[in-house]
Short mmCIF file of C-alpha atoms and ligand atoms in Angstrom, two decimals:
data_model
loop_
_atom_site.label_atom_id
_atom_site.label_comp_id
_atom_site.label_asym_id
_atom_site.label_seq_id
_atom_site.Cartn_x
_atom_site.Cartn_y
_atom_site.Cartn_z
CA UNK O 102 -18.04 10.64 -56.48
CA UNK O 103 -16.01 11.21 -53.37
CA UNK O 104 -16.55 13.96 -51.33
CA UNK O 105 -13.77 15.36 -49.15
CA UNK O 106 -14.76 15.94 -45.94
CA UNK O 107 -12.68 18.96 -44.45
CA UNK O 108 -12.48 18.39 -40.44
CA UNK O 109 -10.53 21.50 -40.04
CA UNK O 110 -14.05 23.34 -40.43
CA UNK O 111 -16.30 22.18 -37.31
CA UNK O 112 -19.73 22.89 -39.05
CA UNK O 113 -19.06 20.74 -41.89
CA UNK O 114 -21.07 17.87 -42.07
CA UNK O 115 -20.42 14.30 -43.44
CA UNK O 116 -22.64 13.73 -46.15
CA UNK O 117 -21.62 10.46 -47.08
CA UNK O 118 -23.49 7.32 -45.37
CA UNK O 119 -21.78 4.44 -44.28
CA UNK O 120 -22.65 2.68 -47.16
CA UNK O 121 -21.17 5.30 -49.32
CA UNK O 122 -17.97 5.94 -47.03
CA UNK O 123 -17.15 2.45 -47.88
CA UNK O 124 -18.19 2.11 -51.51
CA UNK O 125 -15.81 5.41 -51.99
CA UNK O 126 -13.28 3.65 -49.96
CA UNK O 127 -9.92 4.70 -50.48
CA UNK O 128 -8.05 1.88 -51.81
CA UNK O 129 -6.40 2.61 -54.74
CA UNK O 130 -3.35 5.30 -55.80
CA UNK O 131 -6.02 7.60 -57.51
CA UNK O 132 -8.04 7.58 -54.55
CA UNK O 133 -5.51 8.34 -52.26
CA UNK O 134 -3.82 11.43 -54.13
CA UNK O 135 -7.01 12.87 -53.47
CA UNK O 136 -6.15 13.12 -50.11
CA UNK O 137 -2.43 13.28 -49.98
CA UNK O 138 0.81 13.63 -51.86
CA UNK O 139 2.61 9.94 -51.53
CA UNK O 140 5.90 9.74 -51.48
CA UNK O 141 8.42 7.32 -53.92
CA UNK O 142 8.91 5.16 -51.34
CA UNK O 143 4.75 4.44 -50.21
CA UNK O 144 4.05 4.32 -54.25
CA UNK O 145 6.49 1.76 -54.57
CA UNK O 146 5.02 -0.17 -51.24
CA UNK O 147 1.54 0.24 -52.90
CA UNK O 148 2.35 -0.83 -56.42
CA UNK O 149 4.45 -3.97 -55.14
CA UNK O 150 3.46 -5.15 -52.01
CA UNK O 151 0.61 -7.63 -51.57
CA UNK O 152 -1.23 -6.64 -49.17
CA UNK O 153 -4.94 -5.68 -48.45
CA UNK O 154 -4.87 -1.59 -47.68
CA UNK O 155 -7.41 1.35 -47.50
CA UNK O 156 -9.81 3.27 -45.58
CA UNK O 157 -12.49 5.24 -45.22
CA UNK O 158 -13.22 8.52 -47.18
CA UNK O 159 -13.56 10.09 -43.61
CA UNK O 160 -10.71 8.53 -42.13
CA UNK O 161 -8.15 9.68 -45.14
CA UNK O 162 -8.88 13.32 -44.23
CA UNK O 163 -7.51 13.87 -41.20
CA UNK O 164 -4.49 12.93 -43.10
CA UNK O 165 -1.41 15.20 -43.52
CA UNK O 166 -1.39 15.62 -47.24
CA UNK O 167 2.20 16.87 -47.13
CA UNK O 168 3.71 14.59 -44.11
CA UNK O 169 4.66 11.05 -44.43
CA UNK O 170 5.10 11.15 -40.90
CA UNK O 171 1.56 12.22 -40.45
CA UNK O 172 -0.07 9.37 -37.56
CA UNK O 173 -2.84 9.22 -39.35
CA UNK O 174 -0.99 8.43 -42.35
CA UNK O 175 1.20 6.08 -40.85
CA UNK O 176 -1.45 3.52 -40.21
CA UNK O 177 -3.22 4.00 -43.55
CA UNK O 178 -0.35 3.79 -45.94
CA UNK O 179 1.31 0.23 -46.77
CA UNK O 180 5.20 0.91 -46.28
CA UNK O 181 8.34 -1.19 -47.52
CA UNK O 182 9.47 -1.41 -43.77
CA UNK O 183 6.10 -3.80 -43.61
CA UNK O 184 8.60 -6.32 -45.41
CA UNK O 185 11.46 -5.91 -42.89
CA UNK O 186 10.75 -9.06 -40.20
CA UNK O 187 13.35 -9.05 -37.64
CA UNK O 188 11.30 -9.60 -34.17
CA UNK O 189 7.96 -10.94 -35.87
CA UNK O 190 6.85 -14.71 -34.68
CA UNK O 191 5.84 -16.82 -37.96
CA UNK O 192 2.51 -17.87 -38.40
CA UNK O 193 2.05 -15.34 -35.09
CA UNK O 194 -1.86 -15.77 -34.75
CA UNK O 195 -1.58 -19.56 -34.25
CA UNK O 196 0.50 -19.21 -31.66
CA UNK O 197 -0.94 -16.43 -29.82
CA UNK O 198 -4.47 -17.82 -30.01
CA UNK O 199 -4.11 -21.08 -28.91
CA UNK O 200 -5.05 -22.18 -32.14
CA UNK O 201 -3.12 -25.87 -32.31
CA UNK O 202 -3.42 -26.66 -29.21
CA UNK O 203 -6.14 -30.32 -27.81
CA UNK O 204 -9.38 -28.73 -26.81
CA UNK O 205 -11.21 -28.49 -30.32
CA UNK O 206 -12.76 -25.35 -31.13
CA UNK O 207 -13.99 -23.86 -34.39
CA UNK O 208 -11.46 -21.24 -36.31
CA UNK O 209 -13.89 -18.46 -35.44
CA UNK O 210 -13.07 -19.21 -31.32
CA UNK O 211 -9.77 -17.98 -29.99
CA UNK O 212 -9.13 -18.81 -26.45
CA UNK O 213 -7.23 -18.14 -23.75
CA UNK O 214 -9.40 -17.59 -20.59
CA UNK O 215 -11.28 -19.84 -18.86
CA UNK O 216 -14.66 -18.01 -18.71
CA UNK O 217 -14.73 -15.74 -21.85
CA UNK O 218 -13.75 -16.08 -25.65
CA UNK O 219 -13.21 -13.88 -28.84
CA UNK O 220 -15.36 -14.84 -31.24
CA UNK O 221 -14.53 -14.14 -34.87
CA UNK O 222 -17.17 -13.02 -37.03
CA UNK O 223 -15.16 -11.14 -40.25
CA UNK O 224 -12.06 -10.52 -41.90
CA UNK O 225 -12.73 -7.23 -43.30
CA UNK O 226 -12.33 -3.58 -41.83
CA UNK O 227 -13.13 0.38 -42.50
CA UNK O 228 -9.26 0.72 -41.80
CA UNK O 229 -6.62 -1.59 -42.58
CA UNK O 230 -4.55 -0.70 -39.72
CA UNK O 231 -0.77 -1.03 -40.78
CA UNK O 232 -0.15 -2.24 -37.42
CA UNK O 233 -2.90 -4.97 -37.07
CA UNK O 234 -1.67 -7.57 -35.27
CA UNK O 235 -3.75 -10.11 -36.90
CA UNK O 236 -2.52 -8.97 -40.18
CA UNK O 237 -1.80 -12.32 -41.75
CA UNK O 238 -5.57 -12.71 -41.27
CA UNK O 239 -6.69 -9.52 -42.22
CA UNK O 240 -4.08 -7.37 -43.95
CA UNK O 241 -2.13 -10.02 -45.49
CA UNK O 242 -4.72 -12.50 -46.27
CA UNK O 243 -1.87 -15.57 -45.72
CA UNK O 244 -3.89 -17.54 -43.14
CA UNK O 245 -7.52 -18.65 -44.14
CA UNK O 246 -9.83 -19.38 -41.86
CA UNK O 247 -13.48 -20.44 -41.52
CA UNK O 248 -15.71 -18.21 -39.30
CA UNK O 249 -18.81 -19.81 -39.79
CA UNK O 250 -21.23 -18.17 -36.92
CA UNK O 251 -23.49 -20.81 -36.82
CA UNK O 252 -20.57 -23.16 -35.97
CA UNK O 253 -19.53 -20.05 -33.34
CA UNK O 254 -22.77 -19.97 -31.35
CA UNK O 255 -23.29 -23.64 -31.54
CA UNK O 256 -19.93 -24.14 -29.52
CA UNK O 257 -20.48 -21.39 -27.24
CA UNK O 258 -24.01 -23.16 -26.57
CA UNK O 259 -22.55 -26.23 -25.08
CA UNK O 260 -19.82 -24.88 -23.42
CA UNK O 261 -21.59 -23.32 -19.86
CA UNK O 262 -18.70 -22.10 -18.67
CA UNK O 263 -18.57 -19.31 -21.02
CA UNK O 264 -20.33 -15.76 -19.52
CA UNK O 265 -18.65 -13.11 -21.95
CA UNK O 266 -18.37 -13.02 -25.42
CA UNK O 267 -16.11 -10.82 -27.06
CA UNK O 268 -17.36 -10.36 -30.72
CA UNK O 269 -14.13 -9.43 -33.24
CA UNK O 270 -12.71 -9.19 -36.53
CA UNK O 271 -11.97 -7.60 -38.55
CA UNK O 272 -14.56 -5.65 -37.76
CA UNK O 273 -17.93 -6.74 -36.59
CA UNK O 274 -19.63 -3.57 -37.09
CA UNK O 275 -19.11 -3.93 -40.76
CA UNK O 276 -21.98 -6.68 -41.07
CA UNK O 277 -24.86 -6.01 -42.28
CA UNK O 278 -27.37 -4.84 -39.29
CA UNK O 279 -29.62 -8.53 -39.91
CA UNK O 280 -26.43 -10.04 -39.54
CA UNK O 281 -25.68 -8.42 -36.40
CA UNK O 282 -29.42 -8.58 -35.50
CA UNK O 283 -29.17 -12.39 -35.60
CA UNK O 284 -25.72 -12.87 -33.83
CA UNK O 285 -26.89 -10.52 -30.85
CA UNK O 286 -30.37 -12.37 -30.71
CA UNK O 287 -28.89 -15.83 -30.76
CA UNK O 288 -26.21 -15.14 -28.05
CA UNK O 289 -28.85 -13.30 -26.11
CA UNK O 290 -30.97 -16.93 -26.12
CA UNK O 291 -28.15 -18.95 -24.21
CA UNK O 292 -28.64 -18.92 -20.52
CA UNK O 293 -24.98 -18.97 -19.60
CA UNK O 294 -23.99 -15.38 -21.45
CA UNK O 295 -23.91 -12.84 -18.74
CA UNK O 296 -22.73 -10.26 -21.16
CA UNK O 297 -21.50 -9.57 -25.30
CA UNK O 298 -18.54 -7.21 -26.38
CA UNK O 299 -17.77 -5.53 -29.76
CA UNK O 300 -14.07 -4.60 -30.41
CA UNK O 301 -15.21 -2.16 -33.59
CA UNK O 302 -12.60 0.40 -35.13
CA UNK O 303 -16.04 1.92 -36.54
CA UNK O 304 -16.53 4.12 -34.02
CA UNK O 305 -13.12 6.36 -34.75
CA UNK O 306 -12.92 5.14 -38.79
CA UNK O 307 -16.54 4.80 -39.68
CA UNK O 308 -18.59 6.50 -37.06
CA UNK O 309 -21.48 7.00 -39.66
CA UNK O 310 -21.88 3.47 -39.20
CA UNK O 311 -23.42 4.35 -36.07
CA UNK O 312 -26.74 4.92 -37.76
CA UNK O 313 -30.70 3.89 -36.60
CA UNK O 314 -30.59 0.94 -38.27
CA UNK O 315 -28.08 -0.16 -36.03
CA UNK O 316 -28.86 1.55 -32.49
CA UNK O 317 -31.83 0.04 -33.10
CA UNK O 318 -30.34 -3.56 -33.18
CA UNK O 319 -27.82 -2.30 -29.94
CA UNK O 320 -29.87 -0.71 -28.16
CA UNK O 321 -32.37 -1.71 -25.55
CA UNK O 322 -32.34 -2.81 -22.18
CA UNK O 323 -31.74 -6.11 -21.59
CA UNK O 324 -30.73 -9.10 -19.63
CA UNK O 325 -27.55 -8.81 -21.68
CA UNK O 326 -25.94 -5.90 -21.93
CA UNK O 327 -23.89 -4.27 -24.47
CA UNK O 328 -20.06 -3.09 -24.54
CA UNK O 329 -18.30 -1.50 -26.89
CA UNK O 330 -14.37 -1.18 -26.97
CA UNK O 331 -12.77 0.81 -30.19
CA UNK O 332 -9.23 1.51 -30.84
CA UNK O 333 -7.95 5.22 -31.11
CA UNK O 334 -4.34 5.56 -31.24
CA UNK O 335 -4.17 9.55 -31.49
CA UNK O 336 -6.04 12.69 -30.78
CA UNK O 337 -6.50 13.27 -34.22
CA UNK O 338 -8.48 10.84 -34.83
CA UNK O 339 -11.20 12.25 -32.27
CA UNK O 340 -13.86 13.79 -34.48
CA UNK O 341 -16.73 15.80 -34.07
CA UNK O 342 -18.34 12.69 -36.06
CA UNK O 343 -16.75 10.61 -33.51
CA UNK O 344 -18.28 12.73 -30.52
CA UNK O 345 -21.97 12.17 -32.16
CA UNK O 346 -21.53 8.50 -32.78
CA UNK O 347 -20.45 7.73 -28.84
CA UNK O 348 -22.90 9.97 -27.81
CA UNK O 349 -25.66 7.64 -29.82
CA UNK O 350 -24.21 4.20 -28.55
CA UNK O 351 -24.53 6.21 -24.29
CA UNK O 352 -27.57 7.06 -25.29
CA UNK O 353 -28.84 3.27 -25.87
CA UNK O 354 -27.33 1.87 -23.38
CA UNK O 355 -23.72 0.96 -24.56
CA UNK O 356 -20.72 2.19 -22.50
CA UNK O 357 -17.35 2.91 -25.38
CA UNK O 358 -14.08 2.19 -23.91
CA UNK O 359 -10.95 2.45 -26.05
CA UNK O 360 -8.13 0.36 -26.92
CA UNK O 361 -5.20 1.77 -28.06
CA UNK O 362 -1.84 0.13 -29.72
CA UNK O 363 1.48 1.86 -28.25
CA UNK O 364 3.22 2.90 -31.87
CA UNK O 365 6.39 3.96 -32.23
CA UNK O 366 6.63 7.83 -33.52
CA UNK O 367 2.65 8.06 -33.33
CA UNK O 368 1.65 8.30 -29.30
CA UNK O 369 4.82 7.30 -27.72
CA UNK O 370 5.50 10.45 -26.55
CA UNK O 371 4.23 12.26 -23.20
CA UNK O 372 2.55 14.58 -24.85
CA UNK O 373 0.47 12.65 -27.42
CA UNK O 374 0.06 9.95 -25.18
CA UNK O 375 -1.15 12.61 -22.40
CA UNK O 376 -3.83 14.17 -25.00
CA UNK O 377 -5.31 11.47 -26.49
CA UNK O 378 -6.51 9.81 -22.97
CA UNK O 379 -7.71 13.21 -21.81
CA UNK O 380 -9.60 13.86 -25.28
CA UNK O 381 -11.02 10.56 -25.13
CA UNK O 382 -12.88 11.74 -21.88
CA UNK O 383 -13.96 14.70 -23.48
CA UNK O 384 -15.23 12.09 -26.30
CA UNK O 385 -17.08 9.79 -23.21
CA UNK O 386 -14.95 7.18 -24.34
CA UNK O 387 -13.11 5.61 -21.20
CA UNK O 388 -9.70 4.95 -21.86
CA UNK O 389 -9.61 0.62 -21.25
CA UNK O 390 -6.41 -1.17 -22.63
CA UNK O 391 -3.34 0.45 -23.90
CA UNK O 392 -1.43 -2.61 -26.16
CA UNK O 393 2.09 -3.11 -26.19
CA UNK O 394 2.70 -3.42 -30.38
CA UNK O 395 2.51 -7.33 -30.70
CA UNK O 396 5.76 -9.31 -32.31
CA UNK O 397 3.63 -10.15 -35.16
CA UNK O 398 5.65 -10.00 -38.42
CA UNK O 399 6.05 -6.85 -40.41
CA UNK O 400 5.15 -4.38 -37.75
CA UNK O 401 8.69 -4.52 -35.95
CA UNK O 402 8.92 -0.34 -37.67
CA UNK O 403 6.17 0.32 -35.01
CA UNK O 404 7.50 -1.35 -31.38
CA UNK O 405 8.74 0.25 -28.96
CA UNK O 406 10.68 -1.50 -26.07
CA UNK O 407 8.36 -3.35 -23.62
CA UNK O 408 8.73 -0.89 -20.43
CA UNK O 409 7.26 2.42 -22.83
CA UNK O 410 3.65 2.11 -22.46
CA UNK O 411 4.59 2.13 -18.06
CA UNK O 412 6.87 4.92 -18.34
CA UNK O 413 4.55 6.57 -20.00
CA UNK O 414 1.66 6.14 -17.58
CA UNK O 415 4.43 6.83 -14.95
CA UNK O 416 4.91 10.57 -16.43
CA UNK O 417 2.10 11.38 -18.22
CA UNK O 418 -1.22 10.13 -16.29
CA UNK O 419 -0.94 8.94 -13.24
CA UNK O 420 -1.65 11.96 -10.49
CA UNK O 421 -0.83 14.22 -13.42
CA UNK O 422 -4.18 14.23 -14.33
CA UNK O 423 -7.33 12.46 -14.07
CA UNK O 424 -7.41 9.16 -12.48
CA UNK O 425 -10.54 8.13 -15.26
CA UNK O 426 -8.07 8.82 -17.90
CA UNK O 427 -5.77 6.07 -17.09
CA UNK O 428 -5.94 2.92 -19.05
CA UNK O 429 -4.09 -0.63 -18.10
CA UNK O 430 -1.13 -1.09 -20.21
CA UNK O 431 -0.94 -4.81 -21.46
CA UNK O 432 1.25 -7.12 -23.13
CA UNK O 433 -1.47 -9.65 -25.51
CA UNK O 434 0.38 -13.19 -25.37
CA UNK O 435 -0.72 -16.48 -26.02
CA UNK O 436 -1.17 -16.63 -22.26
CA UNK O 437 -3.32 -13.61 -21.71
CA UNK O 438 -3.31 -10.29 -21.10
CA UNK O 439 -0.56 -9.52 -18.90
CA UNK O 440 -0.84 -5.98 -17.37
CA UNK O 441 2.81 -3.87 -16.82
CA UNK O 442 2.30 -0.70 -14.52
CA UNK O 443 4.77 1.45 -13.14
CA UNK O 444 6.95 -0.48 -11.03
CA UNK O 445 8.40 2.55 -8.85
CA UNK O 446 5.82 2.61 -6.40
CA UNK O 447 7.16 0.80 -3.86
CA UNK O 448 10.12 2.04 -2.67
CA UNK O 449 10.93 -0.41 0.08
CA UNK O 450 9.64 -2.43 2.85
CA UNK O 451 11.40 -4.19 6.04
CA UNK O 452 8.81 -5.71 8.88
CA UNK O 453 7.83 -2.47 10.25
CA UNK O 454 6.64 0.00 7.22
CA UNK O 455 6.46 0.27 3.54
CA UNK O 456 8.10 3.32 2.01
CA UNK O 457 6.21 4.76 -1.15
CA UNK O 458 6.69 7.39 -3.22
CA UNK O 459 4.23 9.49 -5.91
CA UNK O 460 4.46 10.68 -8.85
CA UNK O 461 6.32 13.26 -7.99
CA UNK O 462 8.56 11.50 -6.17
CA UNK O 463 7.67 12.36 -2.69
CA UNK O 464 8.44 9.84 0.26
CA UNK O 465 5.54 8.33 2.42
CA UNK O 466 5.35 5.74 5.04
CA UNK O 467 2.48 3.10 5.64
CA UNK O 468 2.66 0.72 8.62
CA UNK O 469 3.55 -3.21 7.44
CA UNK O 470 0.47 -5.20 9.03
CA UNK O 471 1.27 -8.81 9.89
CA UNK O 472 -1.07 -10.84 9.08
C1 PLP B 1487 -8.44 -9.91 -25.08
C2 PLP B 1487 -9.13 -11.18 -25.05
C3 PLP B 1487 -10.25 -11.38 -24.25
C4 PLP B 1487 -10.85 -10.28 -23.39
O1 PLP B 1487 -9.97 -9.90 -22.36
P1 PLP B 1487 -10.34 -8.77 -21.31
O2 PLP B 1487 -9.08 -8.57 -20.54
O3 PLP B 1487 -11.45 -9.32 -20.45
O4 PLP B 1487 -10.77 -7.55 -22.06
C5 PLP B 1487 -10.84 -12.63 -24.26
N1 PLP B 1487 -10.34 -13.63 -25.01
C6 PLP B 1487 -9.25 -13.48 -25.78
C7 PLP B 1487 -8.76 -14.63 -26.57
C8 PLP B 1487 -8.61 -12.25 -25.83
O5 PLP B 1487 -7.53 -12.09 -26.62
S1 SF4 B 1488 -9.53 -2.58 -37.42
FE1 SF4 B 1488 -8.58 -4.08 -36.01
S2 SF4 B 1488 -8.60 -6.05 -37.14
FE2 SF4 B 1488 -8.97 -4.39 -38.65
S3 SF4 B 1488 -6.92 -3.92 -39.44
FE3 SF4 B 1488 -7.32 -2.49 -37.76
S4 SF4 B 1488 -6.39 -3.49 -35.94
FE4 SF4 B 1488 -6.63 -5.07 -37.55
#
C-alpha cells in the first residue's frame, strides 16, 4: 500500500517508516502515475532505457504531477536526453578517481588528497539522481566494482597518513544500522582518524531514515566526531520532514552541511539559487559545496557553462544576503576540488594601492604593503 504523503498540508504526517518508504519505492510506471502524469517522451525513456531509476514515496510528492519541467521531477524521471553524450568523458569515474593509476588501493578507495579519502561503502540510493555523476556506478550499473569494507578499513589501517574519512555511495545511510554500527566502530579504533564524514542524500530523500536506531549509532560524544554533508539542489525539496531529521542529527552531535549540483533549468537561476541557500539556513543545514555538473556521460542536458555557479554567487549571495549562506563553488576533477569564486573583486593594483569593488559595484582603495 502506498500512501501519498501531501506536503502542501504542514500538519500531515509521514506515516511510512524508512523501511516502508523504500519497500513502496517508486520504481516502476504504475508507481509513478500515482504521483504524476508522464509524458510520451519519459514513458518511452522508462520502457527502453536501461537504467536503474526511482525514489522514495516521500520524495515523488513534491513532484509536479502536471509539469515535466517540475525540478523535482527532473532528477527523478529517466529522460531520452540521458542517451545524448556529446561532452561526457568515457569510463568518467576511472578517470576522475584516480582509479588506474600505481599506488594500489582497493575499488572501495578513491583518492585524490594526500590526507583524506572517499571510501565506498554501497551502490544503492533512496534517489537515483538523474544527474549522478557516478552514474555508470550507480545509475547505469556499467562499471562493477568490489566495495568490500573489510578490505576498506584494512587499507585505511596501514596507511597513517590518512585523518578524514569520507564515507560514500551510493548512499551510506541506506545500510543497515549494524552495518553502520560496525563501520563507525572500526574506524573509530584506528589512532590516525581525526574525524568520519557521511555524504547521505537521506537527509532531503529519506529523512525518516533518521530514526533512533540510527541516532543512536551517530550520536555520542566522542574522540571522533561526526559530519554529515547531503545534497539539496532546490527549495522544494526542504521539508518539514527534512527540518525534524536535521534537527535530530544537531541534536546528537552531527553538524549537516549541504552539497548541491549546479543543474541547468533547476537552480541556475538567481532566484532559485538565492532561496534554496537561505532556506537551507532556516533548515540548520550550512550551505558547504555547490558542484559544477561533472562531464560524466549522459548528463550533458543538465551543464551549464563553467563560470554559472560564480556568477551566481556574484549576484545572488555574496553581500546580498547572509554571509553563512554562501557555499564554495567547485569544479570535482581528477585533481581535486578546484574552487571558482567571483573573479571581479579585484579591480586593479599598481605598487601603491589595490582598487576593489563590492557587490554593488562600489570603488574602494586598500594600501599595497611591501613585504
Ligand atoms: C570530495 C572528496 C574528498 C573531500 O573533499 P573536501 O574538499 O575535504 O570536502 C576527499 N576525497 C575525494 C576523492 C573526494 O572526491
Ligand atoms: S544519491 Fe548521490 S550517488 Fe546516489 S544517485 Fe544521487 S547523486 Fe548519485
Amino acid at each position: 500500500m502506498a500512501i501519498i504523503i501531501n506536503h502542501n498540508n504542514e500538519m500531515s504526517l509521514s506515516i511510512m517508516d524508512w523501511k516502508e518508504q523504500l519497500q513502496n519505492h517508486v520504481n516502476t510506471l504504475d508507481r509513478l502515475r500515482q504521483y504524476i502524469d508522464p509524458t510520451d517522451e519519459e514513458v518511452k525513456a522508462i520502457e527502453t532505457m536501461k537504467t536503474k531509476w526511482g525514489t522514495t514515496p516521500h520524495y515523488a510528492a513534491l513532484m509536479d504531477r502536471k509539469d515535466p519541467a517540475c525540478p523535482i521531477r527532473r532528477q527523478v524521471v529517466p529522460s531520452l536526453q540521458e542517451q545524448v553524450n556529446r561532452y561526457g568523458i568515457q569510463n568518467y569515474l576511472i578517470w576522475k578517481e584516480n582509479r588506474n593509476t600505481e599506488e594500489h588501493r582497493p575499488d572501495s578507495i578513491a583518492r585524490q588528497y594526500h590526507d583524506k579519502i572517499a571510501f565506498t561503502v554501497t551502490d544503492i540510493c533512496a534517489n537515483y539522481c538523474r544527474h549522478c555523476f557516478r552514474k555508470e556506478l550507480v545509475v547505469d550499473r556499467a562499471l562493477e566494482l568490489r566495495f568490500d569494507v573489510d578490505e576498506g578499513l584494512a587499507w585505511i589501517r596501514k596507511s597513517p597518513e590518512i585523518r578524514d574519512v569520507l564515507i560514500t555511495g551510493g548512499d551510506p545511510f541506506l545500510l543497515s544500522n549494524d552495518r553502520i554500527d560496525y563501520l563507525i566502530r572500526k574506524i573509530r579504533e584506528i589512532p590516525h582518524v581525526e574525524m568520519i564524514r557521511f555524504g547521505t542524500r537521506t537527509v532531503i530523500a529519506l529523512p525518516q531514515r533518521m530514526e533512533d536506531g540510527l541516532l543512536k549509532v551517530l550520536g555520542g560524544m566522542h574522540r571522533v566526531p561526526i559530519w554529515i554533508n547531503t545534497q539539496c539542489n532546490h527549495p522544494k525539496e526542504l521539508t518539514p520532514e527534512t527540518a525534524e531529521a536535521v534537527y535530530k542529527l544537531m541534536g546528537c552531535g552531527i553538524n549537516v552541511g549541504n552539497q548541491a549540483v549546479l543543474l541547468k533549468g533547476i537552480n541556475d537561476d538567481v532566484d532559485t539559487f538565492k532561496q534554496l541557500h537561505l532556506k537551507l539556513l532556516q533548515f540548520r543545514i550550512r550551505p558547504y559545496y555547490v558542484f559544477y555538473c561533472e562531464p560524466a556521460p549522459g548528463i550533458d542536458h543538465f551543464r551549464t557553462p563553467v563560470e554559472k555557479g560564480a556568477e551566481l554567487i556574484r549576484d545572488a549571495i555574496r553581500g546580498h544576503t547572509t554571509g553563512l549562506a554562501q557555499p564554495m563553488y567547485v569544479v570535482a576533477t581528477n585533481v581535486g576540488k578546484i574552487p571558482l569564486m567571483p573573479d571581479y573583486y579585484i579591480k586593479e593594483r599598481n605598487e601603491h594601492e589595490y582598487t576593489l569593488v563590492n557587490y554593488k559595484g562600489q570603488v574602494t582603495k586598500l594600501p599595497n604593503i611591501p613585504e
